[in-house]
Short mmCIF file of C-alpha atoms and ligand atoms in Angstrom, two decimals:
data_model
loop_
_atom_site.label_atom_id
_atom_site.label_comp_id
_atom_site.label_asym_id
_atom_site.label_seq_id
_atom_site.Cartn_x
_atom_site.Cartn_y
_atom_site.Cartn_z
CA UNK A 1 122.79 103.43 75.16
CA UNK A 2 121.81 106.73 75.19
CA UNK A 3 122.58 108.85 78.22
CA UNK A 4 120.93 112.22 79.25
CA UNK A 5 120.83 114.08 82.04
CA UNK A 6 116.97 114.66 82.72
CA UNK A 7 114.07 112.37 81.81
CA UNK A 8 110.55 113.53 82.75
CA UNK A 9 107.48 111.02 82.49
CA UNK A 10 104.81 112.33 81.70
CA UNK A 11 102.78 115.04 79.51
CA UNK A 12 100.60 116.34 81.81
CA UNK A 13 100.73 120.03 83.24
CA UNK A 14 103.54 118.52 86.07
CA UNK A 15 105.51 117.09 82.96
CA UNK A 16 105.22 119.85 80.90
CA UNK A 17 106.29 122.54 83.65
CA UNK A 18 109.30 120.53 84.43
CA UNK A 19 110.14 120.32 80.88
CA UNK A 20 109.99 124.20 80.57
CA UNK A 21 112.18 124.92 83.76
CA UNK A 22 114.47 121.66 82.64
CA UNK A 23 115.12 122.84 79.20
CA UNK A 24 115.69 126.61 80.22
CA UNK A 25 118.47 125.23 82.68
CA UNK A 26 120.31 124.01 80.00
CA UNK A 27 119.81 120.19 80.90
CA UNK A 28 118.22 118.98 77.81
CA UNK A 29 115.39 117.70 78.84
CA UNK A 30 113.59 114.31 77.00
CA UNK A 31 109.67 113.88 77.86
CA UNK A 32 107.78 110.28 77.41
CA UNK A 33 104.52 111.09 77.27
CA UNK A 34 102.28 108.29 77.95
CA UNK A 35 99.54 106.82 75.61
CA UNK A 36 97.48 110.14 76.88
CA UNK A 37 99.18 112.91 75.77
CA UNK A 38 98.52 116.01 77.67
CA UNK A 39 97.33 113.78 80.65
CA UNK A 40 93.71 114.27 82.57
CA UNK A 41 93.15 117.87 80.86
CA UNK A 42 92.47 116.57 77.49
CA UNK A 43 88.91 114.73 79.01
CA UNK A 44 87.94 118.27 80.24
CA UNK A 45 86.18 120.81 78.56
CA UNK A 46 86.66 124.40 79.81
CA UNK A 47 89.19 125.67 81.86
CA UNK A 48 88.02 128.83 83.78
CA UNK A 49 90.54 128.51 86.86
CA UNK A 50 93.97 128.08 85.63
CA UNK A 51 95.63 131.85 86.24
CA UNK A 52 96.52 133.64 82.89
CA UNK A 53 93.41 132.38 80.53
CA UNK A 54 91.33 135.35 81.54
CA UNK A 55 88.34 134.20 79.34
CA UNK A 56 88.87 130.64 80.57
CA UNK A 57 90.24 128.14 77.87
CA UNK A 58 89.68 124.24 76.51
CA UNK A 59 91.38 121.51 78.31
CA UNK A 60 93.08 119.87 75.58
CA UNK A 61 93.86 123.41 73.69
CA UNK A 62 95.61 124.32 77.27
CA UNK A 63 97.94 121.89 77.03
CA UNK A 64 98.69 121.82 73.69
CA UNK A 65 99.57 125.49 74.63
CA UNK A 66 101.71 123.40 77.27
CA UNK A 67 103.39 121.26 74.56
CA UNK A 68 104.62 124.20 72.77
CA UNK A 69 106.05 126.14 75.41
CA UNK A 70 108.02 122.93 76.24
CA UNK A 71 109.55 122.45 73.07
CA UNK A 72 110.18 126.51 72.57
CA UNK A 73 113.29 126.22 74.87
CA UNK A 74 114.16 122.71 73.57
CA UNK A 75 112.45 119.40 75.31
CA UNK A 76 112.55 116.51 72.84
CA UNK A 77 109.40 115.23 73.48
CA UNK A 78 108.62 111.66 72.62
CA UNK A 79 105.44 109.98 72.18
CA UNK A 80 105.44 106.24 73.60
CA UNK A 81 105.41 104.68 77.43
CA UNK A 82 107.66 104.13 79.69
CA UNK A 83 107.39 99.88 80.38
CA UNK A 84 110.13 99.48 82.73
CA UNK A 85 112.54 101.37 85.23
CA UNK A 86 115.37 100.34 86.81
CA UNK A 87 116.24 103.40 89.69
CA UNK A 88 119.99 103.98 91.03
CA UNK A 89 121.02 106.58 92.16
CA UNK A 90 123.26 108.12 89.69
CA UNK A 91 121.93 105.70 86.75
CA UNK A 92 118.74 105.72 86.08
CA UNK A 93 117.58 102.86 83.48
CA UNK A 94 114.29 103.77 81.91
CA UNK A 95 112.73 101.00 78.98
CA UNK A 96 110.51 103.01 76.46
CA UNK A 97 107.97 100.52 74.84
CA UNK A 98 108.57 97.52 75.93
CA UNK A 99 112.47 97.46 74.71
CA UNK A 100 114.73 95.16 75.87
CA UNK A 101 117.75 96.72 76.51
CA UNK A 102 117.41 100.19 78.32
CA UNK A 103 116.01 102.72 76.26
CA UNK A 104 117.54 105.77 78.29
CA UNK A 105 119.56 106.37 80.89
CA UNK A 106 119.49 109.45 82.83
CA UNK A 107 120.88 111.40 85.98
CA UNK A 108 117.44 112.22 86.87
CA UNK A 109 114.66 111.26 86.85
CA UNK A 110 111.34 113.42 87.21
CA UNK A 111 108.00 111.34 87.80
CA UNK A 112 104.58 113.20 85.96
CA UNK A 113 102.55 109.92 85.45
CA UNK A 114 99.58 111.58 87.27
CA UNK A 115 96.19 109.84 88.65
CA UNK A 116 93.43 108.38 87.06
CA UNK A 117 89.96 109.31 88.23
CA UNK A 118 87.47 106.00 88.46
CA UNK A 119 84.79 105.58 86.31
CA UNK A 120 81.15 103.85 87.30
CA UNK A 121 82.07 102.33 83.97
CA UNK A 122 77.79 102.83 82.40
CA UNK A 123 77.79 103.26 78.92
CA UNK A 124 75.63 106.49 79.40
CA UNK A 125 78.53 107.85 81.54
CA UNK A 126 81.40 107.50 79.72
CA UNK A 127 79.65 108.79 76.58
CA UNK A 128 78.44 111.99 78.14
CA UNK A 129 81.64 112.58 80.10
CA UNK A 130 83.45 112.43 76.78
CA UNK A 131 81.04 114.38 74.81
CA UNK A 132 81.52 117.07 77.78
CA UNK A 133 77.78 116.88 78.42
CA UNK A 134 77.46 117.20 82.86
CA UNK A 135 79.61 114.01 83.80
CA UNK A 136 82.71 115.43 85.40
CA UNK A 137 85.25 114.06 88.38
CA UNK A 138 86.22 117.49 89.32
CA UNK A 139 83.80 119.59 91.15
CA UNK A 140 86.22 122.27 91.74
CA UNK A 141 86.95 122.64 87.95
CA UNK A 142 83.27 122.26 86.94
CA UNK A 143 80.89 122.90 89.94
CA UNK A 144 80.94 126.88 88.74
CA UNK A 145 78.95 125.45 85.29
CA UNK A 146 75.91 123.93 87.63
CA UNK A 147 75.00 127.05 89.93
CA UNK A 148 71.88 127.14 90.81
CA UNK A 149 71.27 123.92 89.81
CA UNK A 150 70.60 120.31 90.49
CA UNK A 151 73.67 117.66 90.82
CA UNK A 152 74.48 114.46 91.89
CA UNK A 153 77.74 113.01 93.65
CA UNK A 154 78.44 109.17 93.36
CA UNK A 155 80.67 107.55 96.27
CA UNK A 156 80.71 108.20 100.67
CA UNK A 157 84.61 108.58 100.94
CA UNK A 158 85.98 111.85 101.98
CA UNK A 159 86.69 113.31 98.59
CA UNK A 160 82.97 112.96 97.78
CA UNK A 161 82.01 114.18 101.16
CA UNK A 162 84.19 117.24 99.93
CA UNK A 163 82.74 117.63 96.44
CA UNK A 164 79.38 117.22 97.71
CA UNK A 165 80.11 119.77 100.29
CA UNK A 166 81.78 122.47 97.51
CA UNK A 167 78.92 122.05 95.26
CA UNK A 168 76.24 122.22 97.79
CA UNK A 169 77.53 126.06 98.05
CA UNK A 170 76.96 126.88 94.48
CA UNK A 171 74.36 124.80 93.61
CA UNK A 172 70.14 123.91 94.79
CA UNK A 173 70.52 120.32 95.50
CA UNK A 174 73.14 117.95 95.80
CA UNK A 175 72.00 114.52 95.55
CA UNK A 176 74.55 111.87 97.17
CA UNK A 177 74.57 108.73 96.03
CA UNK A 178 76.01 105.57 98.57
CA UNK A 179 75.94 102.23 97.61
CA UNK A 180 75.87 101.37 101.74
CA UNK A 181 73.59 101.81 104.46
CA UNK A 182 77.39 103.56 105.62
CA UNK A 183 79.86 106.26 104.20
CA UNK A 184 83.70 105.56 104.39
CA UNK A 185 84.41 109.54 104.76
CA UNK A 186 85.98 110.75 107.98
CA UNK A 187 83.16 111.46 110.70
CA UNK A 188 83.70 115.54 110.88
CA UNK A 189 83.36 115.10 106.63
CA UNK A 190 80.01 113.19 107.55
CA UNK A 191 78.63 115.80 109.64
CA UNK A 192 79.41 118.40 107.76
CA UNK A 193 77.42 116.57 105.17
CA UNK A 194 74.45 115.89 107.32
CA UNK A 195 74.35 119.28 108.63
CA UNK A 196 74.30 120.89 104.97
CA UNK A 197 70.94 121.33 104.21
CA UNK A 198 70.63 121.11 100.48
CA UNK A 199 72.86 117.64 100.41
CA UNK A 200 70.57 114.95 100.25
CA UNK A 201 72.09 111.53 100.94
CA UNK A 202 70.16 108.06 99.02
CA UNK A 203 71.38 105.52 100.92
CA UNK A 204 72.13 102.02 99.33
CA UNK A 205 71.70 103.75 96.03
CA UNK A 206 73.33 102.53 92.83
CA UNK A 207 73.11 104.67 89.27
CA UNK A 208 72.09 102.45 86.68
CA UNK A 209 71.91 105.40 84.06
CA UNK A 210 73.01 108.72 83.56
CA UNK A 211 70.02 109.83 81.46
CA UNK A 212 70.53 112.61 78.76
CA UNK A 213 71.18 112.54 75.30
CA UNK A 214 73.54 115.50 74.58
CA UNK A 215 73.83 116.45 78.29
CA UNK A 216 72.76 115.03 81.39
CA UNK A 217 68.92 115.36 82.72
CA UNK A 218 68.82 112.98 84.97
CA UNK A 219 69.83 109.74 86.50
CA UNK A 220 68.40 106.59 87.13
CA UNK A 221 69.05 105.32 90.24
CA UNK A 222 68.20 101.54 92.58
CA UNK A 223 68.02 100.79 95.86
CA UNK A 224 69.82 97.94 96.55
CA UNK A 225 67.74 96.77 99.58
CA UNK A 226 64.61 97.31 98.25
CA UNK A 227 65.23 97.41 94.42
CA UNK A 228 63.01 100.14 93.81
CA UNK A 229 64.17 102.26 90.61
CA UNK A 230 63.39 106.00 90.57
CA UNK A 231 64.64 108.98 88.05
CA UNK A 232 65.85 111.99 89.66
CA UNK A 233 66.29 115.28 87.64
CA UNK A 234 69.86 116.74 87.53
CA UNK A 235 72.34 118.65 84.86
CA UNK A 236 75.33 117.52 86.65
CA UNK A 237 76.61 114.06 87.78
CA UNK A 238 79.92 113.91 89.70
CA UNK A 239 81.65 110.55 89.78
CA UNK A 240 83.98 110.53 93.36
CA UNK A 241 84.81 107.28 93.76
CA UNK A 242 88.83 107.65 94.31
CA UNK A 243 91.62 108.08 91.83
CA UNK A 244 94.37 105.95 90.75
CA UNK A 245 97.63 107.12 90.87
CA UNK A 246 99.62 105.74 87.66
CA UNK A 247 102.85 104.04 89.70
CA UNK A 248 102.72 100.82 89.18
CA UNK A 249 105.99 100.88 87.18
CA UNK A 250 107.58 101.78 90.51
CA UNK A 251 106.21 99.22 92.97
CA UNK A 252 109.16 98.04 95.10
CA UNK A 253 111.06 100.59 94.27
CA UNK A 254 109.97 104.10 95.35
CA UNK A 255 107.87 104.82 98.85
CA UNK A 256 104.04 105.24 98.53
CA UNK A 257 101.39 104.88 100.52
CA UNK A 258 98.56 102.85 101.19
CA UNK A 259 96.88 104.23 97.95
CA UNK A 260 99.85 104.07 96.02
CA UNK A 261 100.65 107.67 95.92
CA UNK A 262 104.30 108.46 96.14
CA UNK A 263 105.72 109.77 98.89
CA UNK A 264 108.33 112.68 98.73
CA UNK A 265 109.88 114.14 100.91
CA UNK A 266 108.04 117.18 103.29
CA UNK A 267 108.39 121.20 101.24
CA UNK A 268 110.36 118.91 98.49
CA UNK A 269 109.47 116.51 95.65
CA UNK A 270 112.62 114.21 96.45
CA UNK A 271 111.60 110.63 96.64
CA UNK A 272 113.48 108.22 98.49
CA UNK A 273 116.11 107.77 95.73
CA UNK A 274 118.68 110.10 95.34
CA UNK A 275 117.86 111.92 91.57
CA UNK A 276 114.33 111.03 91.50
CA UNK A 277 111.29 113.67 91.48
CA UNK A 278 107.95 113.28 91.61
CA UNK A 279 105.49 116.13 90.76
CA UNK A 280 101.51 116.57 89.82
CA UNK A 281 98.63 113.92 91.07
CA UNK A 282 101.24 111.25 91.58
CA UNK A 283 101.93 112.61 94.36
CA UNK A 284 98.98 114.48 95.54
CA UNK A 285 95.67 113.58 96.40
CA UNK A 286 94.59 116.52 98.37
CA UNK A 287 94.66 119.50 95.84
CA UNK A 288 94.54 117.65 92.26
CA UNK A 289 94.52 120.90 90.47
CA UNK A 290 96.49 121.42 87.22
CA UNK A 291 97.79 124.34 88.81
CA UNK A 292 99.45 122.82 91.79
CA UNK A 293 100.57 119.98 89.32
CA UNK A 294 102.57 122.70 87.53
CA UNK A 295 103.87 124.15 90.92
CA UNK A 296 105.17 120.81 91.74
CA UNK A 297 106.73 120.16 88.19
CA UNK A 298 109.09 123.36 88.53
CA UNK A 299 109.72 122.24 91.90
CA UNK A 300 110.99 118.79 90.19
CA UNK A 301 112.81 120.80 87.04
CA UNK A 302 114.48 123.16 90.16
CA UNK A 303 115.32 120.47 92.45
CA UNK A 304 116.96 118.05 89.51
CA UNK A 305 118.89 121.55 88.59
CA UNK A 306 120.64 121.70 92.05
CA UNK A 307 121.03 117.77 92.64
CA UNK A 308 123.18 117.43 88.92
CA UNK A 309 125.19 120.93 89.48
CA UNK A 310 125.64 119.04 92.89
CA UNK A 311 127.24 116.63 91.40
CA UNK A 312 129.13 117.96 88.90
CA UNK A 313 130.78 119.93 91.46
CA UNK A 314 131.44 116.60 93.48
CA UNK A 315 133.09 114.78 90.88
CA UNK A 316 135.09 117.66 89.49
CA UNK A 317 136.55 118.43 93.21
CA UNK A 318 137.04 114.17 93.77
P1 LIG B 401 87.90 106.16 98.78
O1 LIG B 401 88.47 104.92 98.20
O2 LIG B 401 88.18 106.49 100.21
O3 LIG B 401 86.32 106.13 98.64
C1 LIG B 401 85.72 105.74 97.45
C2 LIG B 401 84.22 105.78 97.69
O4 LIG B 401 83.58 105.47 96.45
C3 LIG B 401 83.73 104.76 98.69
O5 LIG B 401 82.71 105.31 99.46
C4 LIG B 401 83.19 103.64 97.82
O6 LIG B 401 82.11 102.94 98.38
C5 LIG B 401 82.67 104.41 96.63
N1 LIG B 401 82.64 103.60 95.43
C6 LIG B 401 83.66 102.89 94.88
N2 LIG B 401 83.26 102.28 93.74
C7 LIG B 401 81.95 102.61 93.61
C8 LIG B 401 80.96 102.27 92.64
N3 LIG B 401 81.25 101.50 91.59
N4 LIG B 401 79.72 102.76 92.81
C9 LIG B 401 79.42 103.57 93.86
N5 LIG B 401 80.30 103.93 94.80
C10 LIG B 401 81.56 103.44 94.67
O7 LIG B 401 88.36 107.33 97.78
P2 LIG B 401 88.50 108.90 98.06
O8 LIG B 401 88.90 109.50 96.77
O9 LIG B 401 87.29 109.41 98.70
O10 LIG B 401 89.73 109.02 99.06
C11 LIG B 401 91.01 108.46 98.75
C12 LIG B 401 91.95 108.74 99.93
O11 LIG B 401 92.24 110.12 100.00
C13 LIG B 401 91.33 108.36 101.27
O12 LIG B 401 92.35 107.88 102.11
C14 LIG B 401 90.80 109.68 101.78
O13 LIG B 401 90.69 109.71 103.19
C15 LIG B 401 91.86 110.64 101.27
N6 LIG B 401 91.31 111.98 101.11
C16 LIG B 401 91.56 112.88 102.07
C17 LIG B 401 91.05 114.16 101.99
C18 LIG B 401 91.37 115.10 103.05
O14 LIG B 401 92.03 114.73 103.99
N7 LIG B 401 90.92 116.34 102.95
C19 LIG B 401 90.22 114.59 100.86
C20 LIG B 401 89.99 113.55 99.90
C21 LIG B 401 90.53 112.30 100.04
P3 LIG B 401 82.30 101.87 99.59
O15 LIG B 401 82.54 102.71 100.80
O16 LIG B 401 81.01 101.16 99.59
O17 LIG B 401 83.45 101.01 99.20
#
């Protein structure tokens, strides 16, 4: 079997930052990427905050920019999925593709899998999203392209309390759409969201189309009480209704929380097993910025550093 000392999972900007730290610390790194290569960035158009792309640059040109810098300094990046782990401490079993045997096994083990945004799932909005024509799930990364302008937010928990409350600073109305007569956000994120003048909330409000042929100009929306179907005018339509955090390969294994995140350790990205990292949205569902996903990977790369040298030291003084 082959044996390495660093595995990242992942191709995302958290995998790809850990690969570049990995590989420059001399531990050889190997990346799986997942189906997705290049994670979340490659369904976004243009970057404009990510610090060093002064004019602002493509999602998935960004990280193939990522890519390369990983494989300057050496990462053998792999294309294919991880199907199975098998964690402990010191020998880490990781099955690429659905292979039998253990593919890998590796001294440590840095987690990159990221989150999935939801989807409504219409036709209309998947198409539009993709053709990068006003559907986005990020209102920080895309809010800047709809100032002064109409949008709407789908979902009532506190992350689209907060994008509704983010874009209704940049843009003239923010139209929030709630399935319930109720919102699941945190009561201060509800007030805030009352008292904001230009939010306004349709209650018991589905979308059944995101209207727009090249980009959005509208939506059509029902009320589920009284199933009366209006259109309301809008270039932007933000989709809020929670992430997913890719972990079910490590259910049983490594600590999350209630929505699955993992949990590491406070200031670190230790998880509960000795030689295991976790960096980027796996592990985050506050910030979700590709930024603080890379911060988090070189925390991983930097942390997996210490832990084998660690080691080595242990065994050699035994
Ligand atoms: P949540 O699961 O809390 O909320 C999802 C929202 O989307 C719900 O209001 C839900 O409606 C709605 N929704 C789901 N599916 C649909 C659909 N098909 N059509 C319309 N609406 C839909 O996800 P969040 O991302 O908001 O939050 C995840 C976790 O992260 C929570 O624990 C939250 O508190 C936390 N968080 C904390 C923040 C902070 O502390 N600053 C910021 C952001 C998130 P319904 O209520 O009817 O089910």
């Amino acid at each position: 079997m082959e044996k390495i000392k660093c595995l990242i999972i992942g191709s995302g900007p958290a995998g790809y930052t850990a690969a570049v730290y990995a590989a420059r610390a001399g531990l050889n790194p190997v990346m799986i990427t997942g189906l997705k290569m290049g994670g979340q960035l490659m369904d976004t158009t243009e970057v404009e905050n990510y610090p060093g792309y002064p004019d602002g640059i493509m999602g998935p040109e960004m990280m193939e920019d990522f890519r390369k810098q990983a494989e300057r300094f050496g990462t053998d990046i792999r294309f294919g999925m991880v199907t199975k782990v098998d964690l402990k401490e010191g020998e880490h079993k990781i099955f690429v593709d659905h292979a039998e045997e253990a593919s890998i096994e590796a001294e440590t083990v840095i987690i990159c899998t990221g989150a999935s945004a939801k989807w409504l799932g219409l036709e209309s909005e998947i198409r539009l999203r993709d053709a990068g024509g006003g559907v986005s799930a990020c209102a920080v990364c895309d809010g800047f392209f709809y100032k002064g302008q109409d949008v709407a937010v789908v979902g009532a928990g506190d992350t689209a309390a907060e994008e509704a409350l983010y874009l209704s600073k940049l843009c003239s109305k923010v139209h929030m759409l709630v399935r319930r007569d109720e919102m699941r956000a945190s009561k201060i994120m509800q007030e805030r969201v009352h008292k904001a003048e230009n939010i306004i909330v349709h209650w018991n409000t589905e979308t059944q189309e995101v209207l727009g042929d090249d980009g959005v100009t509208g939506a059509r929306i029902i009320n589920n009480k009284t199933q009366e179907v209006s259109e309301i005018p809008l270039t932007g339509f933000f989709v809020a209704i929670g992430h997913k955090p890719n972990t079910d390969l490590f259910k049983g294994m490594l600590d999350m929380d209630n929505n699955g995140y993992l949990i590491t350790k406070p200031d670190t990205t230790s998880t509960n097993i000795a030689g295991v990292y976790a960096g980027g949205d796996v592990q985050d569902h506050v910030y979700r910025q590709a930024v603080t996903a890379a911060g988090t990977g070189c925390m991983a790369a930097l942390e997996a550093e210490r832990y084998l040298a660690a080691r080595e030291f242990e065994l050699e003084n035994a």
